[in-house]
Structures are given as C-alpha cells and as structure tokens.
Amino acid sequence: MLLDVLEHLPDVGSALSEARRVLKPGGCLIVKVPDLYPLHDAPLDFRRWTEFGLERDLSRHGFLVTELRGFGTPLETSMLLANLGHAKFALTGLRERRLLAIVGALILPLMIPLRNMVGWLSSHASRDVRTMPYALCAVAIKR
C-alpha cells in the first residue's frame, strides 16, 4: 500500500519499480495520491496526478490497473479547499496578529461544519468524481 506517499518522492519510478520487485506475480498494489489538493509538507511535495497519469505511471512499471476511482465531487472538493484555505488564512493571520484574520478565526468554527454539510449533501446528489476529485485511488495487479 502506498497511501499519500508518491507525491513526496522525487523519483516515483524507483518506488513503483521496487513495489513491483517485492510483489509476487498477481500481487496487489493499492495507491492513493492527491489530485486537487494544496501544497503540504513543503519542500517535499513534488506532484499531483490525474486518473490518466496515474494509470500510465502504473502501467509503465508493469502493473495492470483493475480499479481507479476519484474521491470528491466538484462541490465536495471545493468545500474541502475552502476549509483548508480559511484555516490557513486564520492561522497565518493569528501568528501575524492581523485583526481581519482574528475575525476569520472566530468565524471558522461556524463555517467548517456548514461547508462540510454542503459537501456531504452534494456527494449524495452527484456522483461526479471525475471532474474535480481531491484524491485518486488505484488498485493494480503485478503482471
């Protein structure tokens, strides 16, 4: 399993080659990577994937992708990004003691549950996880 790891590796190919080497033929690799997601763990955050790029990278390293799905409908992903952006704004402003950010930090506990509810409701109203997923998960078999 490689869950939220590959984006932090400067050489993804080496990691996928090593995963292939240690798996028995027919062995299963599960990979989760970000698609639309903010920079994190800088400076060790190197890339994002689309479903096409992830499938290509896995295929190039000897894997057959048997399942590939996105996480997050467009509204879910946008609510997640809004929550992360609001929190980053509030934390930075509090550190810098800016009045507007302090007000933003006070509003944050009210906004996050509201945005989460909107995102959750949208996930039940729409199954579009291909347009704007925040993450992708693939199941791949060693050929």
Short mmCIF file of N, CA, C and O in Angstrom, two decimals:
data_model
loop_
_atom_site.label_atom_id
_atom_site.label_comp_id
_atom_site.label_asym_id
_atom_site.label_seq_id
_atom_site.Cartn_x
_atom_site.Cartn_y
_atom_site.Cartn_z
N MET A 1 0.84 -1.19 0.00
CA MET A 1 0.00 0.00 0.00
C MET A 1 0.88 1.24 0.00
O MET A 1 1.83 1.33 0.77
N LEU A 2 0.56 2.16 -0.89
CA LEU A 2 1.23 3.45 -0.95
C LEU A 2 0.15 4.52 -0.84
O LEU A 2 -0.44 4.93 -1.83
N LEU A 3 -0.12 4.93 0.38
CA LEU A 3 -1.20 5.89 0.63
C LEU A 3 -0.61 7.26 0.92
O LEU A 3 0.07 7.45 1.93
N ASP A 4 -0.87 8.21 0.03
CA ASP A 4 -0.40 9.58 0.19
C ASP A 4 1.11 9.65 0.40
O ASP A 4 1.61 10.38 1.25
N VAL A 5 1.83 8.87 -0.40
CA VAL A 5 3.29 8.79 -0.32
C VAL A 5 3.95 9.29 -1.60
O VAL A 5 4.92 10.05 -1.54
N LEU A 6 3.44 8.87 -2.74
CA LEU A 6 4.14 9.11 -4.01
C LEU A 6 4.40 10.58 -4.30
O LEU A 6 5.43 10.91 -4.90
N GLU A 7 3.50 11.47 -3.89
CA GLU A 7 3.72 12.89 -4.18
C GLU A 7 4.93 13.46 -3.45
O GLU A 7 5.42 14.53 -3.78
N HIS A 8 5.42 12.73 -2.44
CA HIS A 8 6.55 13.20 -1.64
C HIS A 8 7.88 12.59 -2.08
O HIS A 8 8.91 12.88 -1.47
N LEU A 9 7.87 11.77 -3.12
CA LEU A 9 9.08 11.12 -3.58
C LEU A 9 9.60 11.80 -4.84
O LEU A 9 8.87 11.95 -5.81
N PRO A 10 10.89 12.17 -4.86
CA PRO A 10 11.42 12.81 -6.06
C PRO A 10 11.48 11.85 -7.25
O PRO A 10 11.42 12.29 -8.39
N ASP A 11 11.57 10.53 -6.99
CA ASP A 11 11.67 9.56 -8.07
C ASP A 11 10.56 8.51 -7.91
O ASP A 11 10.77 7.45 -7.30
N VAL A 12 9.40 8.80 -8.45
CA VAL A 12 8.24 7.90 -8.35
C VAL A 12 8.54 6.58 -9.05
O VAL A 12 8.15 5.51 -8.57
N GLY A 13 9.24 6.64 -10.17
CA GLY A 13 9.55 5.43 -10.92
C GLY A 13 10.29 4.40 -10.10
O GLY A 13 10.00 3.20 -10.17
N SER A 14 11.26 4.84 -9.30
CA SER A 14 12.02 3.91 -8.45
C SER A 14 11.10 3.23 -7.42
O SER A 14 11.23 2.04 -7.16
N ALA A 15 10.19 4.00 -6.85
CA ALA A 15 9.27 3.43 -5.86
C ALA A 15 8.34 2.40 -6.49
O ALA A 15 8.11 1.33 -5.92
N LEU A 16 7.83 2.71 -7.68
CA LEU A 16 6.93 1.76 -8.35
C LEU A 16 7.70 0.52 -8.81
O LEU A 16 7.18 -0.60 -8.74
N SER A 17 8.93 0.70 -9.26
CA SER A 17 9.75 -0.45 -9.64
C SER A 17 10.03 -1.34 -8.43
O SER A 17 9.99 -2.56 -8.53
N GLU A 18 10.30 -0.72 -7.30
CA GLU A 18 10.55 -1.50 -6.08
C GLU A 18 9.29 -2.23 -5.62
O GLU A 18 9.34 -3.39 -5.19
N ALA A 19 8.14 -1.57 -5.72
CA ALA A 19 6.88 -2.23 -5.36
C ALA A 19 6.66 -3.45 -6.26
O ALA A 19 6.25 -4.52 -5.80
N ARG A 20 6.94 -3.29 -7.54
CA ARG A 20 6.79 -4.41 -8.48
C ARG A 20 7.76 -5.53 -8.13
O ARG A 20 7.43 -6.70 -8.18
N ARG A 21 8.99 -5.17 -7.78
CA ARG A 21 10.01 -6.18 -7.46
C ARG A 21 9.60 -7.04 -6.26
O ARG A 21 9.77 -8.25 -6.28
N VAL A 22 9.05 -6.43 -5.21
CA VAL A 22 8.76 -7.18 -3.99
C VAL A 22 7.42 -7.92 -4.04
O VAL A 22 7.20 -8.82 -3.24
N LEU A 23 6.56 -7.57 -4.98
CA LEU A 23 5.28 -8.27 -5.09
C LEU A 23 5.44 -9.57 -5.88
O LEU A 23 6.19 -9.62 -6.85
N LYS A 24 4.70 -10.59 -5.47
CA LYS A 24 4.65 -11.82 -6.25
C LYS A 24 3.82 -11.56 -7.51
O LYS A 24 3.00 -10.63 -7.53
N PRO A 25 3.99 -12.36 -8.56
CA PRO A 25 3.12 -12.21 -9.72
C PRO A 25 1.65 -12.31 -9.29
O PRO A 25 1.29 -13.18 -8.50
N GLY A 26 0.84 -11.40 -9.76
CA GLY A 26 -0.56 -11.35 -9.35
C GLY A 26 -0.77 -10.59 -8.05
O GLY A 26 -1.90 -10.40 -7.61
N GLY A 27 0.33 -10.12 -7.43
CA GLY A 27 0.23 -9.35 -6.19
C GLY A 27 -0.47 -8.02 -6.43
O GLY A 27 -0.45 -7.46 -7.53
N CYS A 28 -1.06 -7.51 -5.37
CA CYS A 28 -1.91 -6.32 -5.47
C CYS A 28 -1.22 -5.11 -4.83
O CYS A 28 -0.70 -5.18 -3.72
N LEU A 29 -1.23 -4.00 -5.56
CA LEU A 29 -0.72 -2.73 -5.06
C LEU A 29 -1.89 -1.75 -4.98
O LEU A 29 -2.64 -1.60 -5.95
N ILE A 30 -2.04 -1.11 -3.85
CA ILE A 30 -3.07 -0.09 -3.67
C ILE A 30 -2.34 1.25 -3.51
O ILE A 30 -1.45 1.37 -2.68
N VAL A 31 -2.73 2.21 -4.34
CA VAL A 31 -2.08 3.51 -4.37
C VAL A 31 -3.14 4.60 -4.20
O VAL A 31 -4.16 4.58 -4.88
N LYS A 32 -2.88 5.55 -3.30
CA LYS A 32 -3.74 6.73 -3.17
C LYS A 32 -2.84 7.96 -3.32
O LYS A 32 -1.78 8.04 -2.70
N VAL A 33 -3.28 8.88 -4.19
CA VAL A 33 -2.50 10.09 -4.47
C VAL A 33 -3.43 11.30 -4.53
O VAL A 33 -4.62 11.15 -4.79
N PRO A 34 -2.89 12.50 -4.31
CA PRO A 34 -3.73 13.70 -4.44
C PRO A 34 -3.95 14.08 -5.89
O PRO A 34 -3.12 13.79 -6.75
N ASP A 35 -5.07 14.71 -6.16
CA ASP A 35 -5.34 15.30 -7.47
C ASP A 35 -5.42 16.81 -7.26
O ASP A 35 -4.45 17.51 -7.46
N LEU A 36 -6.55 17.31 -6.79
CA LEU A 36 -6.68 18.73 -6.46
C LEU A 36 -6.52 18.87 -4.95
O LEU A 36 -7.45 18.63 -4.19
N TYR A 37 -5.33 19.22 -4.53
CA TYR A 37 -5.06 19.32 -3.10
C TYR A 37 -3.93 20.32 -2.90
O TYR A 37 -2.99 20.35 -3.69
N PRO A 38 -3.99 21.11 -1.83
CA PRO A 38 -2.96 22.13 -1.62
C PRO A 38 -1.57 21.55 -1.34
O PRO A 38 -1.43 20.41 -0.93
N LEU A 39 -0.59 22.40 -1.55
CA LEU A 39 0.78 22.09 -1.19
C LEU A 39 0.83 21.75 0.30
O LEU A 39 0.22 22.43 1.12
N HIS A 40 1.54 20.68 0.63
CA HIS A 40 1.71 20.30 2.04
C HIS A 40 3.09 19.65 2.20
O HIS A 40 3.68 19.18 1.25
N ASP A 41 3.58 19.65 3.41
CA ASP A 41 4.90 19.08 3.73
C ASP A 41 6.00 19.64 2.83
O ASP A 41 6.91 18.92 2.42
N ALA A 42 5.90 20.94 2.52
CA ALA A 42 6.93 21.58 1.70
C ALA A 42 8.26 21.55 2.45
O ALA A 42 8.28 21.63 3.68
N PRO A 43 9.34 21.37 1.76
CA PRO A 43 9.51 21.36 0.31
C PRO A 43 9.44 19.96 -0.31
O PRO A 43 9.84 19.79 -1.46
N LEU A 44 8.95 19.00 0.41
CA LEU A 44 8.88 17.63 -0.11
C LEU A 44 7.49 17.27 -0.62
O LEU A 44 6.90 16.26 -0.25
N ASP A 45 6.97 18.10 -1.48
CA ASP A 45 5.68 17.85 -2.13
C ASP A 45 5.90 18.17 -3.61
O ASP A 45 5.99 19.32 -3.99
N PHE A 46 6.02 17.12 -4.43
CA PHE A 46 6.53 17.28 -5.78
C PHE A 46 5.51 17.26 -6.91
O PHE A 46 5.78 17.77 -7.98
N ARG A 47 4.34 16.61 -6.73
CA ARG A 47 3.45 16.46 -7.89
C ARG A 47 2.02 16.10 -7.50
O ARG A 47 1.75 15.74 -6.37
N ARG A 48 1.14 16.21 -8.52
CA ARG A 48 -0.26 15.78 -8.43
C ARG A 48 -0.54 14.90 -9.65
O ARG A 48 0.16 14.99 -10.66
N TRP A 49 -1.57 14.07 -9.55
CA TRP A 49 -1.92 13.17 -10.65
C TRP A 49 -3.33 13.41 -11.14
O TRP A 49 -4.19 13.85 -10.38
N THR A 50 -3.55 13.05 -12.39
CA THR A 50 -4.89 12.85 -12.93
C THR A 50 -5.07 11.34 -13.03
O THR A 50 -4.10 10.58 -12.91
N GLU A 51 -6.30 10.90 -13.28
CA GLU A 51 -6.52 9.46 -13.41
C GLU A 51 -5.71 8.89 -14.58
O GLU A 51 -5.21 7.77 -14.52
N PHE A 52 -5.53 9.68 -15.62
CA PHE A 52 -4.80 9.22 -16.80
C PHE A 52 -3.31 9.08 -16.50
O PHE A 52 -2.67 8.12 -16.93
N GLY A 53 -2.76 10.04 -15.79
CA GLY A 53 -1.35 9.99 -15.43
C GLY A 53 -1.04 8.86 -14.46
O GLY A 53 -0.01 8.18 -14.59
N LEU A 54 -1.93 8.64 -13.49
CA LEU A 54 -1.70 7.57 -12.52
C LEU A 54 -1.75 6.21 -13.22
O LEU A 54 -0.88 5.36 -13.00
N GLU A 55 -2.74 6.01 -14.07
CA GLU A 55 -2.84 4.74 -14.78
C GLU A 55 -1.61 4.54 -15.69
O GLU A 55 -1.05 3.45 -15.76
N ARG A 56 -1.17 5.58 -16.36
CA ARG A 56 0.02 5.49 -17.22
C ARG A 56 1.25 5.12 -16.41
O ARG A 56 2.02 4.24 -16.79
N ASP A 57 1.46 5.81 -15.27
CA ASP A 57 2.65 5.52 -14.46
C ASP A 57 2.64 4.08 -13.95
O ASP A 57 3.67 3.41 -13.95
N LEU A 58 1.48 3.61 -13.49
CA LEU A 58 1.40 2.23 -13.00
C LEU A 58 1.63 1.23 -14.13
O LEU A 58 2.37 0.25 -13.97
N SER A 59 1.04 1.47 -15.29
CA SER A 59 1.20 0.57 -16.44
C SER A 59 2.65 0.52 -16.90
O SER A 59 3.17 -0.56 -17.22
N ARG A 60 3.31 1.65 -16.92
CA ARG A 60 4.73 1.72 -17.33
C ARG A 60 5.63 0.88 -16.44
O ARG A 60 6.72 0.49 -16.84
N HIS A 61 5.19 0.64 -15.22
CA HIS A 61 6.02 -0.11 -14.27
C HIS A 61 5.50 -1.53 -14.06
O HIS A 61 5.80 -2.16 -13.04
N GLY A 62 4.73 -2.03 -15.02
CA GLY A 62 4.37 -3.43 -15.02
C GLY A 62 3.12 -3.79 -14.23
O GLY A 62 2.95 -4.94 -13.83
N PHE A 63 2.25 -2.83 -14.02
CA PHE A 63 1.00 -3.09 -13.29
C PHE A 63 -0.20 -2.98 -14.22
O PHE A 63 -0.21 -2.17 -15.14
N LEU A 64 -1.18 -3.80 -13.96
CA LEU A 64 -2.47 -3.72 -14.63
C LEU A 64 -3.45 -3.08 -13.66
O LEU A 64 -3.71 -3.63 -12.58
N VAL A 65 -3.95 -1.92 -14.01
CA VAL A 65 -4.89 -1.20 -13.13
C VAL A 65 -6.26 -1.86 -13.26
O VAL A 65 -6.83 -1.89 -14.35
N THR A 66 -6.76 -2.40 -12.15
CA THR A 66 -8.06 -3.07 -12.17
C THR A 66 -9.18 -2.19 -11.63
O THR A 66 -10.35 -2.44 -11.89
N GLU A 67 -8.80 -1.18 -10.87
CA GLU A 67 -9.80 -0.24 -10.34
C GLU A 67 -9.12 1.10 -10.14
O GLU A 67 -7.98 1.18 -9.68
N LEU A 68 -9.84 2.15 -10.51
CA LEU A 68 -9.33 3.52 -10.34
C LEU A 68 -10.52 4.42 -10.09
O LEU A 68 -11.45 4.45 -10.88
N ARG A 69 -10.50 5.09 -8.94
CA ARG A 69 -11.62 5.97 -8.63
C ARG A 69 -11.14 7.24 -7.97
O ARG A 69 -10.09 7.28 -7.33
N GLY A 70 -11.94 8.27 -8.16
CA GLY A 70 -11.67 9.55 -7.53
C GLY A 70 -12.45 9.69 -6.24
O GLY A 70 -13.47 9.02 -6.04
N PHE A 71 -11.97 10.56 -5.38
CA PHE A 71 -12.66 10.92 -4.15
C PHE A 71 -13.01 12.38 -4.23
O PHE A 71 -12.12 13.22 -4.40
N GLY A 72 -14.28 12.70 -4.13
CA GLY A 72 -14.71 14.09 -4.10
C GLY A 72 -15.43 14.54 -5.35
O GLY A 72 -14.86 14.55 -6.43
N THR A 73 -16.69 14.91 -5.18
CA THR A 73 -17.43 15.57 -6.26
C THR A 73 -16.91 17.00 -6.36
O THR A 73 -16.22 17.47 -5.45
N PRO A 74 -17.22 17.72 -7.44
CA PRO A 74 -16.73 19.10 -7.55
C PRO A 74 -17.07 19.97 -6.33
O PRO A 74 -16.21 20.69 -5.83
N LEU A 75 -18.30 19.88 -5.83
CA LEU A 75 -18.66 20.71 -4.67
C LEU A 75 -17.96 20.23 -3.40
O LEU A 75 -17.52 21.05 -2.59
N GLU A 76 -17.83 18.92 -3.22
CA GLU A 76 -17.08 18.40 -2.07
C GLU A 76 -15.64 18.91 -2.08
O GLU A 76 -15.12 19.37 -1.06
N THR A 77 -14.99 18.79 -3.23
CA THR A 77 -13.60 19.23 -3.34
C THR A 77 -13.48 20.73 -3.10
O THR A 77 -12.57 21.17 -2.39
N SER A 78 -14.40 21.50 -3.65
CA SER A 78 -14.32 22.95 -3.44
C SER A 78 -14.55 23.32 -1.98
O SER A 78 -13.92 24.24 -1.46
N MET A 79 -15.43 22.60 -1.28
CA MET A 79 -15.66 22.87 0.14
C MET A 79 -14.42 22.50 0.96
O MET A 79 -14.03 23.22 1.88
N LEU A 80 -13.78 21.37 0.62
CA LEU A 80 -12.54 20.97 1.29
C LEU A 80 -11.47 22.05 1.11
O LEU A 80 -10.84 22.47 2.07
N LEU A 81 -11.31 22.51 -0.13
CA LEU A 81 -10.30 23.54 -0.40
C LEU A 81 -10.64 24.85 0.31
O LEU A 81 -9.74 25.53 0.82
N ALA A 82 -11.93 25.20 0.37
CA ALA A 82 -12.34 26.42 1.08
C ALA A 82 -12.02 26.30 2.57
O ALA A 82 -11.52 27.25 3.18
N ASN A 83 -12.30 25.13 3.17
CA ASN A 83 -11.98 24.93 4.59
C ASN A 83 -10.48 25.03 4.84
O ASN A 83 -10.05 25.69 5.79
N LEU A 84 -9.69 24.39 4.00
CA LEU A 84 -8.24 24.44 4.17
C LEU A 84 -7.72 25.86 3.97
O LEU A 84 -6.85 26.32 4.72
N GLY A 85 -8.25 26.55 2.97
CA GLY A 85 -7.83 27.94 2.73
C GLY A 85 -8.20 28.87 3.88
O GLY A 85 -7.41 29.71 4.28
N HIS A 86 -9.41 28.70 4.40
CA HIS A 86 -9.88 29.53 5.52
C HIS A 86 -9.00 29.27 6.75
O HIS A 86 -8.58 30.21 7.44
N ALA A 87 -8.71 28.01 7.01
CA ALA A 87 -7.88 27.67 8.17
C ALA A 87 -6.47 28.24 8.01
O ALA A 87 -5.90 28.79 8.97
N LYS A 88 -5.90 28.14 6.82
CA LYS A 88 -4.56 28.68 6.58
C LYS A 88 -4.55 30.20 6.76
O LYS A 88 -3.65 30.75 7.39
N PHE A 89 -5.58 30.88 6.23
CA PHE A 89 -5.70 32.33 6.38
C PHE A 89 -5.77 32.70 7.87
O PHE A 89 -5.07 33.61 8.34
N ALA A 90 -6.60 31.97 8.62
CA ALA A 90 -6.78 32.28 10.04
C ALA A 90 -5.49 32.03 10.82
O ALA A 90 -5.09 32.87 11.65
N LEU A 91 -4.83 30.91 10.58
CA LEU A 91 -3.61 30.60 11.34
C LEU A 91 -2.49 31.59 11.03
O LEU A 91 -1.79 32.05 11.94
N THR A 92 -2.32 31.90 9.76
CA THR A 92 -1.29 32.87 9.39
C THR A 92 -1.60 34.24 10.00
O THR A 92 -0.72 34.90 10.55
N GLY A 93 -2.85 34.66 9.93
CA GLY A 93 -3.24 35.95 10.49
C GLY A 93 -3.09 36.02 12.00
O GLY A 93 -2.70 37.05 12.55
N LEU A 94 -3.41 34.92 12.67
CA LEU A 94 -3.23 34.90 14.13
C LEU A 94 -1.76 35.03 14.49
O LEU A 94 -1.40 35.75 15.43
N ARG A 95 -0.89 34.32 13.74
CA ARG A 95 0.54 34.42 14.00
C ARG A 95 1.04 35.85 13.79
O ARG A 95 1.90 36.33 14.51
N GLU A 96 0.46 36.51 12.78
CA GLU A 96 0.89 37.88 12.45
C GLU A 96 0.05 38.93 13.19
O GLU A 96 0.26 40.12 12.99
N ARG A 97 -0.90 38.49 13.98
CA ARG A 97 -1.77 39.36 14.77
C ARG A 97 -2.53 40.38 13.91
O ARG A 97 -2.62 41.56 14.25
N ARG A 98 -3.09 39.92 12.81
CA ARG A 98 -3.91 40.78 11.95
C ARG A 98 -5.36 40.67 12.38
O ARG A 98 -5.89 39.57 12.55
N LEU A 99 -6.02 41.80 12.53
CA LEU A 99 -7.38 41.86 13.04
C LEU A 99 -8.36 41.08 12.17
O LEU A 99 -9.18 40.30 12.68
N LEU A 100 -8.30 41.26 10.86
CA LEU A 100 -9.23 40.57 9.96
C LEU A 100 -9.09 39.05 10.08
O LEU A 100 -10.08 38.32 10.08
N ALA A 101 -7.86 38.57 10.22
CA ALA A 101 -7.65 37.13 10.37
C ALA A 101 -8.18 36.63 11.71
O ALA A 101 -8.66 35.50 11.80
N ILE A 102 -8.10 37.45 12.73
CA ILE A 102 -8.64 37.05 14.03
C ILE A 102 -10.16 36.89 13.93
O ILE A 102 -10.73 35.92 14.42
N VAL A 103 -10.81 37.80 13.23
CA VAL A 103 -12.25 37.67 12.98
C VAL A 103 -12.52 36.41 12.16
O VAL A 103 -13.44 35.64 12.45
N GLY A 104 -11.68 36.16 11.16
CA GLY A 104 -11.81 34.95 10.35
C GLY A 104 -11.66 33.70 11.18
O GLY A 104 -12.36 32.70 10.99
N ALA A 105 -10.74 33.72 12.14
CA ALA A 105 -10.54 32.56 13.02
C ALA A 105 -11.76 32.33 13.89
O ALA A 105 -12.11 31.19 14.19
N LEU A 106 -12.43 33.39 14.31
CA LEU A 106 -13.63 33.25 15.13
C LEU A 106 -14.80 32.69 14.33
O LEU A 106 -15.65 31.97 14.87
N ILE A 107 -14.85 33.01 13.03
CA ILE A 107 -15.92 32.51 12.17
C ILE A 107 -15.67 31.06 11.74
O ILE A 107 -16.61 30.33 11.45
N LEU A 108 -14.42 30.66 11.73
CA LEU A 108 -14.03 29.33 11.26
C LEU A 108 -14.85 28.19 11.87
O LEU A 108 -15.34 27.33 11.12
N PRO A 109 -15.07 28.15 13.19
CA PRO A 109 -15.84 27.03 13.75
C PRO A 109 -17.29 26.98 13.25
O PRO A 109 -17.92 25.92 13.29
N LEU A 110 -17.80 28.09 12.76
CA LEU A 110 -19.15 28.09 12.20
C LEU A 110 -19.16 27.68 10.74
O LEU A 110 -20.07 27.01 10.27
N MET A 111 -18.13 28.09 10.00
CA MET A 111 -18.10 27.85 8.56
C MET A 111 -17.76 26.42 8.19
O MET A 111 -18.33 25.87 7.25
N ILE A 112 -16.83 25.81 8.90
CA ILE A 112 -16.39 24.46 8.53
C ILE A 112 -17.54 23.45 8.59
O ILE A 112 -17.75 22.71 7.62
N PRO A 113 -18.32 23.39 9.67
CA PRO A 113 -19.43 22.42 9.66
C PRO A 113 -20.44 22.70 8.54
O PRO A 113 -20.96 21.76 7.92
N LEU A 114 -20.69 23.97 8.24
CA LEU A 114 -21.62 24.31 7.17
C LEU A 114 -21.08 23.84 5.82
O LEU A 114 -21.79 23.21 5.04
N ARG A 115 -19.81 24.12 5.55
CA ARG A 115 -19.21 23.67 4.30
C ARG A 115 -19.17 22.15 4.22
O ARG A 115 -19.41 21.57 3.16
N ASN A 116 -18.86 21.49 5.34
CA ASN A 116 -18.84 20.03 5.34
C ASN A 116 -20.22 19.46 5.02
O ASN A 116 -20.33 18.47 4.29
N MET A 117 -21.25 20.07 5.55
CA MET A 117 -22.62 19.61 5.27
C MET A 117 -22.96 19.79 3.79
O MET A 117 -23.52 18.89 3.17
N VAL A 118 -22.60 20.94 3.24
CA VAL A 118 -22.85 21.19 1.81
C VAL A 118 -22.09 20.16 0.97
O VAL A 118 -22.64 19.57 0.03
N GLY A 119 -20.84 19.90 1.30
CA GLY A 119 -20.06 18.91 0.57
C GLY A 119 -20.65 17.52 0.69
O GLY A 119 -20.74 16.78 -0.29
N TRP A 120 -21.07 17.16 1.89
CA TRP A 120 -21.66 15.83 2.12
C TRP A 120 -22.96 15.68 1.34
O TRP A 120 -23.19 14.66 0.70
N LEU A 121 -23.80 16.71 1.38
CA LEU A 121 -25.06 16.65 0.63
C LEU A 121 -24.80 16.55 -0.87
O LEU A 121 -25.47 15.80 -1.58
N SER A 122 -23.81 17.28 -1.35
CA SER A 122 -23.52 17.22 -2.79
C SER A 122 -23.02 15.85 -3.19
O SER A 122 -23.25 15.40 -4.31
N SER A 123 -22.31 15.17 -2.29
CA SER A 123 -21.80 13.84 -2.63
C SER A 123 -22.95 12.86 -2.81
O SER A 123 -22.81 11.87 -3.51
N HIS A 124 -24.09 13.14 -2.19
CA HIS A 124 -25.26 12.26 -2.35
C HIS A 124 -26.13 12.70 -3.53
O HIS A 124 -26.89 11.91 -4.05
N ALA A 125 -25.99 13.95 -3.93
CA ALA A 125 -26.78 14.45 -5.05
C ALA A 125 -26.07 14.22 -6.39
O ALA A 125 -26.71 14.16 -7.42
N SER A 126 -24.75 14.09 -6.36
CA SER A 126 -23.97 13.92 -7.58
C SER A 126 -22.93 12.84 -7.35
O SER A 126 -22.34 12.75 -6.28
N ARG A 127 -22.69 12.05 -8.35
CA ARG A 127 -21.64 11.02 -8.27
C ARG A 127 -20.47 11.36 -9.18
O ARG A 127 -19.68 10.51 -9.53
N ASP A 128 -20.37 12.63 -9.58
CA ASP A 128 -19.31 13.06 -10.48
C ASP A 128 -17.99 13.17 -9.72
O ASP A 128 -17.69 14.19 -9.13
N VAL A 129 -17.22 12.10 -9.72
CA VAL A 129 -15.91 12.12 -9.05
C VAL A 129 -14.78 12.18 -10.07
O VAL A 129 -13.63 12.03 -9.72
N ARG A 130 -15.12 12.43 -11.33
CA ARG A 130 -14.08 12.51 -12.36
C ARG A 130 -13.68 13.94 -12.67
O ARG A 130 -12.58 14.19 -13.14
N THR A 131 -14.56 14.90 -12.44
CA THR A 131 -14.28 16.27 -12.85
C THR A 131 -13.28 16.97 -11.93
O THR A 131 -12.35 17.60 -12.39
N MET A 132 -13.50 16.87 -10.61
CA MET A 132 -12.65 17.58 -9.65
C MET A 132 -12.38 16.75 -8.41
O MET A 132 -12.65 17.18 -7.29
N PRO A 133 -11.79 15.56 -8.53
CA PRO A 133 -11.52 14.79 -7.31
C PRO A 133 -10.36 15.43 -6.54
O PRO A 133 -9.45 16.01 -7.13
N TYR A 134 -10.41 15.32 -5.22
CA TYR A 134 -9.28 15.80 -4.43
C TYR A 134 -8.22 14.72 -4.28
O TYR A 134 -7.07 15.00 -3.94
N ALA A 135 -8.58 13.46 -4.55
CA ALA A 135 -7.63 12.36 -4.47
C ALA A 135 -8.08 11.24 -5.40
O ALA A 135 -9.24 11.17 -5.80
N LEU A 136 -7.12 10.37 -5.72
CA LEU A 136 -7.39 9.20 -6.55
C LEU A 136 -6.88 7.97 -5.84
O LEU A 136 -5.87 8.02 -5.12
N CYS A 137 -7.56 6.86 -6.06
CA CYS A 137 -7.11 5.58 -5.50
C CYS A 137 -7.14 4.55 -6.62
O CYS A 137 -8.11 4.46 -7.38
N ALA A 138 -6.07 3.78 -6.73
CA ALA A 138 -5.97 2.75 -7.76
C ALA A 138 -5.62 1.42 -7.11
O ALA A 138 -4.87 1.36 -6.14
N VAL A 139 -6.20 0.37 -7.67
CA VAL A 139 -5.83 -1.00 -7.33
C VAL A 139 -5.15 -1.55 -8.57
O VAL A 139 -5.72 -1.49 -9.68
N ALA A 140 -3.94 -2.04 -8.42
CA ALA A 140 -3.18 -2.51 -9.57
C ALA A 140 -2.57 -3.88 -9.23
O ALA A 140 -2.17 -4.13 -8.10
N ILE A 141 -2.52 -4.73 -10.25
CA ILE A 141 -2.02 -6.09 -10.11
C ILE A 141 -0.68 -6.18 -10.85
O ILE A 141 -0.55 -5.71 -11.98
N LYS A 142 0.30 -6.84 -10.21
CA LYS A 142 1.58 -7.07 -10.88
C LYS A 142 1.35 -8.07 -12.01
O LYS A 142 0.80 -9.14 -11.80
N ARG A 143 1.76 -7.69 -13.22
CA ARG A 143 1.60 -8.58 -14.37
C ARG A 143 2.58 -9.73 -14.30
O ARG A 143 3.64 -9.64 -13.77
#
